[in-house]
CSV table of C-alpha atoms and ligand atoms in Angstrom, one decimal:
chain,number,residue,atom,x,y,z
T,265,MET,CA,0.0,0.0,0.0
T,266,ASN,CA,1.3,3.4,-0.9
T,267,GLN,CA,0.3,6.3,1.4
T,268,THR,CA,0.5,8.7,-1.5
T,269,PHE,CA,-2.9,7.8,-2.8
T,270,THR,CA,-4.5,8.1,0.6
T,271,THR,CA,-3.1,11.6,0.8
T,272,HIS,CA,-4.5,12.4,-2.6
T,273,ARG,CA,-8.0,11.3,-1.6
T,274,ARG,CA,-7.9,13.3,1.6
T,275,ALA,CA,-6.8,16.4,-0.3
T,276,LEU,CA,-9.7,16.0,-2.8
T,277,MET,CA,-12.2,15.6,0.0
T,278,ARG,CA,-10.9,18.7,1.7
T,279,ARG,CA,-11.2,20.5,-1.6
T,280,LEU,CA,-14.8,19.4,-2.3
T,281,PRO,CA,-16.3,18.8,1.2
T,282,ASP,CA,-19.9,19.5,0.2
T,283,GLY,CA,-20.8,16.6,-2.0
T,284,LEU,CA,-20.5,12.9,-2.8
T,285,ILE,CA,-17.6,12.2,-5.1
T,286,LEU,CA,-17.8,9.5,-7.8
T,287,LEU,CA,-15.2,8.5,-10.4
T,288,ALA,CA,-15.1,5.8,-13.0
T,289,GLY,CA,-11.9,4.1,-13.7
T,290,GLY,CA,-10.9,3.3,-17.3
T,291,ARG,CA,-12.5,0.4,-19.1
T,292,GLU,CA,-10.8,-2.0,-21.5
T,293,LEU,CA,-11.2,-1.3,-25.2
T,294,ILE,CA,-11.7,-4.1,-27.7
T,295,ARG,CA,-9.1,-4.2,-30.5
T,296,ASN,CA,-10.6,-7.2,-32.2
T,297,TYR,CA,-12.4,-10.4,-31.2
T,298,ASP,CA,-10.7,-11.6,-28.0
T,299,VAL,CA,-7.9,-9.0,-28.0
T,300,ASN,CA,-8.0,-5.8,-26.1
T,301,TYR,CA,-5.8,-2.7,-26.5
T,302,VAL,CA,-3.1,-2.5,-23.8
T,303,PHE,CA,-4.9,-1.0,-20.8
T,304,ARG,CA,-3.8,2.2,-19.3
T,305,GLN,CA,-5.7,3.5,-16.3
T,306,ASN,CA,-7.3,6.9,-16.4
T,307,SER,CA,-4.7,9.3,-14.9
T,308,ASP,CA,-7.1,11.0,-12.4
T,309,PHE,CA,-8.3,7.6,-11.2
T,310,LEU,CA,-4.6,6.5,-10.9
T,311,TRP,CA,-3.8,9.6,-8.9
T,312,LEU,CA,-6.5,8.8,-6.4
T,313,THR,CA,-6.2,5.1,-6.1
T,314,GLY,CA,-3.0,3.7,-7.6
T,315,VAL,CA,-5.2,1.0,-9.1
T,316,GLU,CA,-4.0,-0.1,-12.5
T,317,GLU,CA,-6.8,-2.6,-13.2
T,318,PRO,CA,-9.7,-1.8,-15.5
T,319,GLY,CA,-13.4,-1.6,-14.8
T,320,CYS,CA,-13.3,0.0,-11.3
T,321,ALA,CA,-15.0,2.9,-9.6
T,322,LEU,CA,-14.3,5.1,-6.6
T,323,LEU,CA,-16.8,6.6,-4.2
T,324,LEU,CA,-15.7,9.2,-1.7
T,325,ASP,CA,-17.9,10.6,1.0
T,326,PRO,CA,-16.2,13.7,2.5
T,327,ARG,CA,-18.7,13.9,5.4
T,328,LYS,CA,-17.7,10.5,6.6
T,329,ASN,CA,-14.2,10.7,5.3
T,330,SER,CA,-14.8,7.3,3.7
T,331,THR,CA,-13.5,5.7,0.6
T,332,THR,CA,-15.1,2.8,-1.2
T,333,LEU,CA,-13.4,1.1,-4.2
T,334,PHE,CA,-15.6,-0.9,-6.5
T,335,MET,CA,-14.1,-3.6,-8.5
T,336,PRO,CA,-15.5,-5.9,-11.2
T,337,ARG,CA,-17.0,-9.1,-10.0
T,338,ILE,CA,-14.7,-11.9,-11.2
T,339,ASP,CA,-16.0,-15.3,-12.2
T,340,ASP,CA,-14.3,-18.6,-12.7
T,341,HIS,CA,-14.1,-18.2,-16.4
T,342,HIS,CA,-12.1,-15.1,-15.9
T,343,ARG,CA,-9.8,-16.8,-13.4
T,344,VAL,CA,-9.2,-19.6,-15.8
T,345,TRP,CA,-8.0,-17.2,-18.5
T,346,GLU,CA,-6.5,-14.4,-16.4
T,347,GLY,CA,-5.4,-16.0,-13.2
T,348,HIS,CA,-5.7,-14.6,-9.7
T,349,VAL,CA,-7.4,-11.4,-9.1
T,350,PRO,CA,-7.3,-9.7,-5.6
T,351,SER,CA,-10.3,-10.5,-3.5
T,352,PRO,CA,-12.1,-7.6,-1.8
T,353,ALA,CA,-10.2,-8.3,1.4
T,354,GLU,CA,-6.9,-8.3,-0.5
T,355,ALA,CA,-7.7,-5.2,-2.5
T,356,LYS,CA,-8.6,-3.3,0.7
T,357,LYS,CA,-5.1,-3.9,2.0
T,358,LEU,CA,-3.4,-3.5,-1.3
T,359,TYR,CA,-4.9,-0.1,-2.0
T,360,GLY,CA,-5.4,1.2,1.6
T,361,VAL,CA,-9.2,1.9,1.2
T,362,GLN,CA,-11.8,1.5,3.9
T,363,ARG,CA,-14.2,-0.6,1.9
T,364,VAL,CA,-14.2,-2.6,-1.3
T,365,GLY,CA,-17.4,-3.6,-3.2
T,366,PHE,CA,-18.4,-4.9,-6.6
T,367,VAL,CA,-19.2,-2.5,-9.4
T,368,ASP,CA,-22.5,-4.3,-10.1
T,369,GLU,CA,-23.6,-3.2,-6.6
T,370,LEU,CA,-22.7,0.5,-7.1
T,371,SER,CA,-26.2,1.6,-8.2
T,372,LYS,CA,-27.7,0.0,-5.1
T,373,GLU,CA,-25.1,1.4,-2.8
T,374,LEU,CA,-25.6,4.9,-4.2
T,375,LYS,CA,-29.1,4.9,-2.9
T,376,ALA,CA,-27.8,4.7,0.6
T,377,ALA,CA,-24.7,6.7,0.1
T,378,ARG,CA,-26.5,9.8,-1.3
T,379,ARG,CA,-28.8,10.2,1.7
T,380,GLY,CA,-28.2,13.5,3.4
T,381,HIS,CA,-26.2,14.9,0.4
T,382,ARG,CA,-27.5,17.8,-1.6
T,383,ARG,CA,-25.0,17.5,-4.4
T,384,ALA,CA,-22.5,15.3,-6.2
T,385,TYR,CA,-19.2,15.6,-8.1
T,386,ALA,CA,-18.8,12.9,-10.7
T,387,ASP,CA,-16.5,12.6,-13.7
T,388,PRO,CA,-18.0,12.4,-17.2
T,389,ALA,CA,-17.7,8.5,-17.4
T,390,ALA,CA,-19.4,8.2,-13.9
T,391,ILE,CA,-22.2,10.5,-15.0
T,392,LYS,CA,-22.7,8.4,-18.1
T,393,ASN,CA,-22.8,5.1,-16.1
T,394,TRP,CA,-24.5,6.2,-12.9
T,395,GLY,CA,-26.1,9.6,-13.7
T,396,ASN,CA,-29.5,8.2,-13.0
T,397,ASP,CA,-28.5,7.2,-9.5
T,398,LEU,CA,-27.3,10.8,-8.9
T,399,LYS,CA,-30.4,12.5,-10.1
T,400,GLY,CA,-31.3,15.5,-8.0
T,401,LEU,CA,-27.8,16.0,-6.8
T,402,ARG,CA,-26.8,18.2,-9.8
T,403,PRO,CA,-23.7,16.1,-10.5
T,404,ALA,CA,-20.9,18.4,-11.9
T,405,SER,CA,-17.9,17.0,-13.6
T,406,ASP,CA,-16.0,20.2,-14.6
T,407,VAL,CA,-15.5,21.3,-11.0
T,408,LEU,CA,-14.2,17.8,-10.0
T,409,VAL,CA,-11.9,17.4,-13.0
T,410,ASP,CA,-10.6,20.9,-12.5
T,411,ALA,CA,-9.9,20.3,-8.8
T,412,ILE,CA,-8.0,17.1,-9.4
T,413,GLU,CA,-6.0,18.7,-12.2
T,414,ASP,CA,-5.1,21.5,-9.8
T,415,LEU,CA,-4.1,19.1,-7.0
T,416,ARG,CA,-2.0,17.0,-9.4
T,417,THR,CA,0.2,20.1,-10.3
T,418,LEU,CA,2.5,19.9,-7.3
T,419,LYS,CA,4.2,16.5,-6.8
T,420,ASP,CA,4.7,15.0,-3.3
T,421,GLU,CA,7.5,12.8,-2.2
T,422,GLY,CA,5.6,9.5,-3.1
T,423,GLU,CA,5.0,10.7,-6.6
T,424,LEU,CA,8.6,11.9,-7.0
T,425,ALA,CA,9.8,8.5,-6.0
T,426,PHE,CA,7.9,7.0,-9.0
T,427,MET,CA,9.2,9.8,-11.2
T,428,ARG,CA,12.8,9.2,-10.1
T,429,ARG,CA,12.5,5.5,-10.9
T,430,ALA,CA,10.9,6.3,-14.3
T,431,ASN,CA,13.8,8.6,-15.0
T,432,ALA,CA,16.6,6.3,-13.7
T,433,VAL,CA,15.3,3.4,-15.9
T,434,SER,CA,14.7,5.6,-18.9
T,435,GLY,CA,18.1,7.2,-18.4
T,436,ALA,CA,19.9,3.8,-18.4
T,437,ALA,CA,17.9,2.9,-21.6
T,438,HIS,CA,19.2,6.1,-23.2
T,439,VAL,CA,22.8,5.2,-22.3
T,440,ALA,CA,22.2,1.7,-23.8
T,441,VAL,CA,21.0,3.4,-27.0
T,442,MET,CA,24.1,5.6,-27.1
T,443,LYS,CA,26.3,2.5,-26.7
T,444,GLY,CA,24.3,0.3,-29.1
T,445,ALA,CA,23.2,2.4,-32.1
T,446,ARG,CA,25.3,2.2,-35.2
T,447,ALA,CA,25.2,3.0,-38.9
T,448,GLY,CA,23.3,0.5,-40.9
T,449,MET,CA,20.7,-0.1,-38.2
T,450,ARG,CA,17.1,0.9,-38.7
T,451,GLU,CA,15.5,3.4,-36.4
T,452,TYR,CA,13.2,0.7,-35.0
T,453,GLU,CA,16.3,-1.4,-34.0
T,454,VAL,CA,17.4,1.6,-31.8
T,455,GLN,CA,13.8,1.8,-30.5
T,456,ALA,CA,14.0,-1.9,-29.6
T,457,ILE,CA,17.2,-1.2,-27.6
T,458,PHE,CA,15.4,1.6,-25.6
T,459,ASP,CA,12.1,-0.2,-25.1
T,460,SER,CA,13.7,-3.5,-24.2
T,461,ALA,CA,16.0,-1.8,-21.6
T,462,CYS,CA,12.8,-0.3,-19.9
T,463,VAL,CA,10.8,-3.5,-20.0
T,464,GLY,CA,13.9,-5.5,-18.9
T,465,ALA,CA,14.1,-3.2,-15.8
T,466,GLY,CA,10.5,-3.9,-14.9
T,467,LEU,CA,8.8,-0.8,-16.4
T,468,LYS,CA,6.5,-2.4,-18.9
T,469,HIS,CA,4.8,0.7,-20.2
T,470,LEU,CA,6.3,3.6,-22.0
T,471,ALA,CA,5.0,7.1,-21.4
T,472,TYR,CA,4.5,7.7,-25.2
T,473,PRO,CA,5.6,6.1,-28.4
T,474,SER,CA,9.4,6.5,-28.7
T,475,ILE,CA,10.6,9.0,-31.2
T,476,VAL,CA,13.8,7.7,-32.9
T,477,ALA,CA,14.8,10.0,-35.7
T,478,ALA,CA,17.9,9.8,-37.8
T,479,GLY,CA,19.1,12.7,-40.0
T,480,ASP,CA,16.4,14.7,-41.5
T,481,ASN,CA,13.7,12.9,-39.5
T,482,GLY,CA,15.0,14.7,-36.4
T,483,ALA,CA,13.2,17.8,-37.9
T,484,VAL,CA,9.8,16.1,-37.5
T,485,LEU,CA,8.8,17.0,-34.0
T,486,HIS,CA,6.6,14.0,-33.2
T,487,TYR,CA,8.2,11.6,-35.7
T,488,ARG,CA,6.7,8.2,-35.4
T,489,LYS,CA,7.7,6.1,-38.3
T,490,ASN,CA,11.0,4.9,-36.9
T,491,ASP,CA,11.9,2.9,-39.9
T,492,ALA,CA,14.7,4.7,-41.7
T,493,PRO,CA,18.3,3.5,-41.8
T,494,LEU,CA,21.0,5.3,-39.7
T,495,LYS,CA,23.8,6.6,-41.8
T,496,ALA,CA,27.3,7.6,-40.8
T,497,GLY,CA,27.6,11.4,-40.4
T,498,GLN,CA,24.0,11.9,-39.4
T,499,LEU,CA,22.6,12.9,-36.1
T,500,LEU,CA,20.2,10.6,-34.2
T,501,LEU,CA,17.5,12.2,-32.0
T,502,ILE,CA,15.8,10.0,-29.5
T,503,ASP,CA,12.9,11.3,-27.4
T,504,ALA,CA,11.7,8.4,-25.2
T,505,GLY,CA,10.6,7.7,-21.6
T,506,ALA,CA,9.1,4.9,-19.6
T,507,GLU,CA,6.4,5.3,-16.9
T,508,CYS,CA,6.5,4.0,-13.4
T,509,ARG,CA,3.0,3.5,-11.8
T,510,GLY,CA,1.8,5.8,-14.5
T,511,TYR,CA,4.4,8.6,-13.8
T,512,ALA,CA,6.2,9.6,-16.9
T,513,ALA,CA,9.8,10.3,-17.9
T,514,ASP,CA,10.2,12.4,-21.0
T,515,ILE,CA,13.9,12.6,-22.1
T,516,THR,CA,15.5,13.6,-25.4
T,517,ARG,CA,19.1,13.2,-26.4
T,518,THR,CA,20.8,13.8,-29.8
T,519,PHE,CA,24.1,12.3,-30.7
T,520,PRO,CA,26.1,11.5,-33.8
T,521,VAL,CA,25.7,8.2,-35.6
T,522,SER,CA,29.4,8.3,-36.2
T,523,LYS,CA,31.9,8.5,-33.3
T,524,THR,CA,32.1,12.3,-33.2
T,525,PHE,CA,30.0,15.4,-34.0
T,526,THR,CA,30.9,17.3,-37.2
T,527,ARG,CA,31.8,20.9,-36.8
T,528,ARG,CA,28.4,22.1,-37.9
T,529,GLN,CA,26.6,19.6,-35.6
T,530,ALA,CA,28.8,20.6,-32.7
T,531,ASP,CA,28.1,24.3,-33.3
T,532,VAL,CA,24.3,23.8,-33.1
T,533,TYR,CA,24.6,21.3,-30.3
T,534,ASP,CA,26.6,23.8,-28.2
T,535,VAL,CA,23.9,26.4,-28.7
T,536,VAL,CA,21.1,24.1,-27.6
T,537,LEU,CA,23.1,22.7,-24.7
T,538,GLY,CA,23.9,26.3,-23.5
T,539,VAL,CA,20.3,27.3,-23.7
T,540,GLN,CA,19.2,24.1,-21.9
T,541,LYS,CA,21.5,24.8,-19.0
T,542,ALA,CA,20.6,28.5,-18.8
T,543,LEU,CA,16.9,27.7,-18.8
T,544,MET,CA,17.3,25.0,-16.2
T,545,ALA,CA,19.1,27.5,-13.9
T,546,ALA,CA,16.2,30.0,-14.5
T,547,ALA,CA,13.4,27.6,-13.5
T,548,LYS,CA,12.7,29.1,-10.1
T,549,PRO,CA,9.6,29.7,-8.1
T,550,GLY,CA,7.7,32.8,-9.1
T,551,VAL,CA,9.1,32.8,-12.7
T,552,ASN,CA,6.3,33.1,-15.3
T,553,SER,CA,6.7,30.2,-17.7
T,554,ALA,CA,5.8,32.6,-20.6
T,555,ASP,CA,8.8,34.8,-19.7
T,556,TRP,CA,10.8,31.6,-19.4
T,557,GLN,CA,9.7,30.6,-22.9
T,558,VAL,CA,10.7,34.0,-24.2
T,559,LEU,CA,14.1,33.7,-22.6
T,560,SER,CA,14.7,30.5,-24.4
T,561,MET,CA,13.7,32.1,-27.7
T,562,ARG,CA,16.0,35.0,-27.1
T,563,LEU,CA,19.0,32.7,-26.4
T,564,ILE,CA,18.3,30.5,-29.4
T,565,ALA,CA,17.9,33.6,-31.6
T,566,GLU,CA,21.3,34.9,-30.4
T,567,GLY,CA,22.9,31.5,-31.0
T,568,LEU,CA,21.4,31.4,-34.6
T,569,ARG,CA,22.6,34.9,-35.2
T,570,ASP,CA,26.1,33.9,-34.2
T,571,LEU,CA,25.9,31.1,-36.7
T,572,GLY,CA,24.9,33.6,-39.4
T,573,LEU,CA,21.4,32.1,-39.9
T,574,LEU,CA,19.5,35.1,-38.4
T,575,ARG,CA,20.0,38.8,-38.5
T,576,GLY,CA,18.6,41.7,-36.5
T,577,THR,CA,18.0,42.5,-32.8
T,578,THR,CA,17.1,39.8,-30.4
T,579,ASP,CA,13.8,41.6,-29.6
T,580,SER,CA,12.8,41.7,-33.2
T,581,LEU,CA,13.8,38.1,-33.9
T,582,VAL,CA,11.6,37.0,-31.0
T,583,GLU,CA,8.7,39.4,-31.5
T,584,THR,CA,8.3,38.8,-35.3
T,585,GLY,CA,8.6,35.0,-34.8
T,586,ALA,CA,11.6,34.6,-37.0
T,587,VAL,CA,13.3,32.4,-34.4
T,588,ARG,CA,10.2,30.1,-34.5
T,589,LEU,CA,11.3,28.9,-38.0
T,590,PHE,CA,14.1,27.0,-36.2
T,591,TYR,CA,12.4,26.5,-32.8
T,592,PRO,CA,8.7,26.0,-33.2
T,593,HIS,CA,7.8,24.4,-29.9
T,594,GLY,CA,7.7,25.2,-26.2
T,595,ILE,CA,10.6,25.2,-23.8
T,596,GLY,CA,8.8,22.8,-21.5
T,597,HIS,CA,5.6,21.5,-20.0
T,598,LEU,CA,4.3,20.0,-16.8
T,599,LEU,CA,5.0,16.4,-16.4
T,600,GLY,CA,3.4,13.7,-14.2
T,601,LEU,CA,0.8,11.0,-14.8
T,602,ASP,CA,0.4,12.5,-18.2
T,603,VAL,CA,3.4,13.3,-20.3
T,604,HIS,CA,1.8,16.7,-20.8
T,605,ASP,CA,0.1,17.3,-17.5
T,606,GLY,CA,-2.5,20.0,-17.5
T,607,LEU,CA,-3.1,23.0,-15.3
T,608,GLY,CA,-6.2,23.3,-13.2
T,609,GLY,CA,-7.9,25.8,-10.9
T,610,LYS,CA,-6.7,29.4,-10.7
T,611,ARG,CA,-3.4,28.5,-12.2
T,612,ARG,CA,-5.0,27.9,-15.5
T,613,LYS,CA,-6.3,31.5,-15.7
T,614,LEU,CA,-3.0,33.4,-15.5
T,615,PRO,CA,-2.7,35.9,-18.3
T,616,ASN,CA,0.3,35.8,-20.7
T,617,PRO,CA,2.4,38.8,-19.8
T,618,THR,CA,4.5,38.5,-23.0
T,619,LYS,CA,4.0,39.6,-26.6
T,620,VAL,CA,4.5,36.1,-27.9
T,621,PRO,CA,1.9,33.3,-28.0
T,622,VAL,CA,2.7,30.7,-25.5
T,623,ARG,CA,0.6,27.6,-24.6
T,624,PHE,CA,2.0,26.9,-21.1
T,625,VAL,CA,1.4,30.0,-19.0
T,626,ALA,CA,1.9,29.4,-15.2
T,627,LYS,CA,3.9,30.8,-12.3
T,628,LEU,CA,6.5,28.2,-11.6
T,629,GLU,CA,6.1,26.8,-8.1
T,630,ALA,CA,8.2,24.5,-5.9
T,631,GLY,CA,7.0,20.9,-6.4
T,632,MET,CA,6.1,21.4,-10.1
T,633,ALA,CA,7.7,18.8,-12.3
T,634,ILE,CA,8.5,20.2,-15.7
T,635,THR,CA,10.6,19.4,-18.8
T,636,VAL,CA,13.4,21.7,-20.1
T,637,GLU,CA,13.7,21.0,-23.8
T,638,PRO,CA,15.1,23.6,-26.2
T,639,GLY,CA,15.7,22.5,-29.8
T,640,ILE,CA,16.9,23.8,-33.1
T,641,TYR,CA,15.6,22.3,-36.4
T,642,PHE,CA,15.9,22.7,-40.1
T,643,ILE,CA,12.4,22.1,-41.3
T,644,ASP,CA,11.6,21.9,-45.0
T,645,ALA,CA,8.0,23.1,-44.6
T,646,LEU,CA,9.1,26.3,-42.8
T,647,LEU,CA,12.3,27.1,-44.7
T,648,ASN,CA,10.7,26.5,-48.1
T,649,SER,CA,7.4,28.3,-47.3
T,650,LYS,CA,6.9,31.3,-49.7
T,651,SER,CA,4.8,33.3,-47.2
T,652,LEU,CA,7.4,32.8,-44.4
T,653,ALA,CA,10.2,33.7,-46.8
T,654,GLU,CA,8.4,36.9,-47.7
T,655,LYS,CA,7.6,37.8,-44.0
T,656,HIS,CA,11.1,37.1,-42.6
T,657,ARG,CA,13.4,37.9,-45.6
T,658,ALA,CA,15.3,40.5,-43.7
T,659,ALA,CA,15.7,38.4,-40.6
T,660,VAL,CA,16.6,35.0,-42.0
T,661,ASP,CA,19.4,34.1,-44.3
T,662,PHE,CA,17.1,31.6,-46.2
T,663,ALA,CA,19.8,30.6,-48.8
T,664,LYS,CA,22.1,29.6,-46.0
T,665,ALA,CA,19.3,28.0,-43.9
T,666,ARG,CA,18.1,25.9,-46.9
T,667,SER,CA,21.7,24.7,-47.4
T,668,TRP,CA,21.4,23.1,-44.0
T,669,LEU,CA,18.2,21.1,-44.9
T,670,GLY,CA,18.9,17.5,-44.2
T,671,PHE,CA,20.6,18.3,-40.9
T,672,GLY,CA,17.5,17.3,-39.0
T,673,GLY,CA,17.3,18.7,-35.5
T,674,ILE,CA,18.8,18.8,-32.1
T,675,ARG,CA,16.8,18.7,-28.9
T,676,ILE,CA,18.0,18.1,-25.4
T,677,GLU,CA,15.3,17.3,-22.8
T,678,ASP,CA,15.6,16.8,-19.1
T,679,ASP,CA,12.9,16.4,-16.4
T,680,VAL,CA,13.3,18.7,-13.4
T,681,VAL,CA,11.4,19.6,-10.2
T,682,VAL,CA,11.2,23.2,-9.2
T,683,ARG,CA,12.6,23.8,-5.7
T,684,ARG,CA,11.8,26.4,-3.1
T,685,SER,CA,15.2,28.0,-3.6
T,686,GLY,CA,18.1,27.5,-6.0
T,687,PRO,CA,18.1,25.6,-9.3
T,688,PRO,CA,15.6,22.8,-9.8
T,689,LEU,CA,16.3,19.2,-9.0
T,690,ASN,CA,17.3,17.4,-12.2
T,691,LEU,CA,15.7,13.9,-12.3
T,692,THR,CA,17.5,13.0,-15.5
T,693,SER,CA,21.1,11.9,-15.5
T,694,VAL,CA,22.0,11.0,-19.0
T,695,PRO,CA,25.2,12.3,-20.4
T,696,LYS,CA,24.7,15.5,-22.5
T,697,GLU,CA,28.1,17.1,-22.7
T,698,ARG,CA,29.5,16.7,-26.1
T,699,ARG,CA,32.7,15.0,-24.8
T,700,ALA,CA,30.9,12.5,-22.7
T,701,ILE,CA,28.6,11.6,-25.6
T,702,GLU,CA,31.6,11.1,-27.9
T,703,GLU,CA,33.2,8.9,-25.3
T,704,LEU,CA,30.1,6.7,-25.2
T,705,ARG,CA,30.0,6.7,-29.0
T,706,ARG,CA,33.6,5.6,-29.2
T,707,SER,CA,32.8,2.7,-26.9
T,708,ALA,CA,30.0,1.6,-29.2
T,709,ALA,CA,30.6,-1.1,-31.8
T,710,HIS,CA,30.6,0.7,-35.1
T,711,GLY,CA,30.8,-2.5,-37.1
M,997,LIG,N1,7.9,13.6,-25.9
M,997,LIG,C1,7.0,14.7,-26.2
M,997,LIG,C2,7.5,15.9,-25.6
M,997,LIG,O1,8.7,16.1,-25.5
M,997,LIG,O2,6.8,16.8,-25.2
M,998,MN,MN1,8.5,17.0,-23.4
M,999,MN,MN1,10.0,14.5,-25.2
């Protein structure tokens, strides 16, 4: 039993003390005939229960401070095919809940549980399934979902332990990739090294499909094909992470397929690494993430100007969006049970104080887990766009930039936790200094 989930339930009941709270866990989805898609629990349900099994429900009564977990009733047919399933008594111990019942009794139980309550909070799936039983209690889902999202924003020690493990295992898998990748392999063979290292360490689920992108494919931000051959002289970008009890790691490294970086690769790498370190140091409580984003754009703009790809003042390169042609994504996002965790409550409503459009606008707070992931890319669709060429012709040396097409991209991504003072705690420990990477690459079999 993990105390973390009990703490989460208490926090939610404190937040919504005036109603009965009902949540439905995720259900299995049929892929075809007797085969289901791999089940992944709903993140809010996971946050409240730690239960990774499908078909459950959770009833919280804040007035009684009581928790009831409802599980599917299991018959012998199921036991023959699936094996042992925890009995209610075992589940009670396993998940640290006061009561365990069967889902097929939930309707009946709600008749008693709702007595004395004037309202209910239920998530959309619970309203769909048991809305009739909550009639008259004005069941609201938006308030519930918003409250959970808000509570999920700051990570406690129990959650950080899961995130540390997800990071440690994913980090070791990244190192295995740096040691194992070589020219002639296909991207999916590199993916197999990563995925197998995670599964082999006991983390059977990845947080998202691994992005393994050689050469030009590195310029495709969410590249998924993973089937091209690796060629000497190219860069390989790998963005991959496992999850532990649902908590994600989200790590990116970029390294040469050959033993060393070329001069041009090294020049861009040094810009991205410098920006990553500066932005990591700047991730402090009170900082607005929109300002943090702008800082990353400024530093990348300056780096690209030094490389002769951009011209003009830093302000204008950021404000006109010229730098976005090479860096078209955010510097980071919240990380947790979802690889892109959301913001709830008042935090969601913070206005963007900058002149640039930013998706992630929040005041950084101690306990937030975030990624720090600057990148520079040479993207055909942007560098060969007529309208962008027209708009940015004074700021971008398009002839030069187009001559870099085929380079792909460089992204370096670590997962950090903002601390009360000083720089954030870095959960990721995968080599990222050029020299350390080249050392690992030299130890790889280049066959
Ligand atoms: N792996 C997706 C991202 O970095 O946000
Ligand atoms: Mn990320
Ligand atoms: Mn990533």
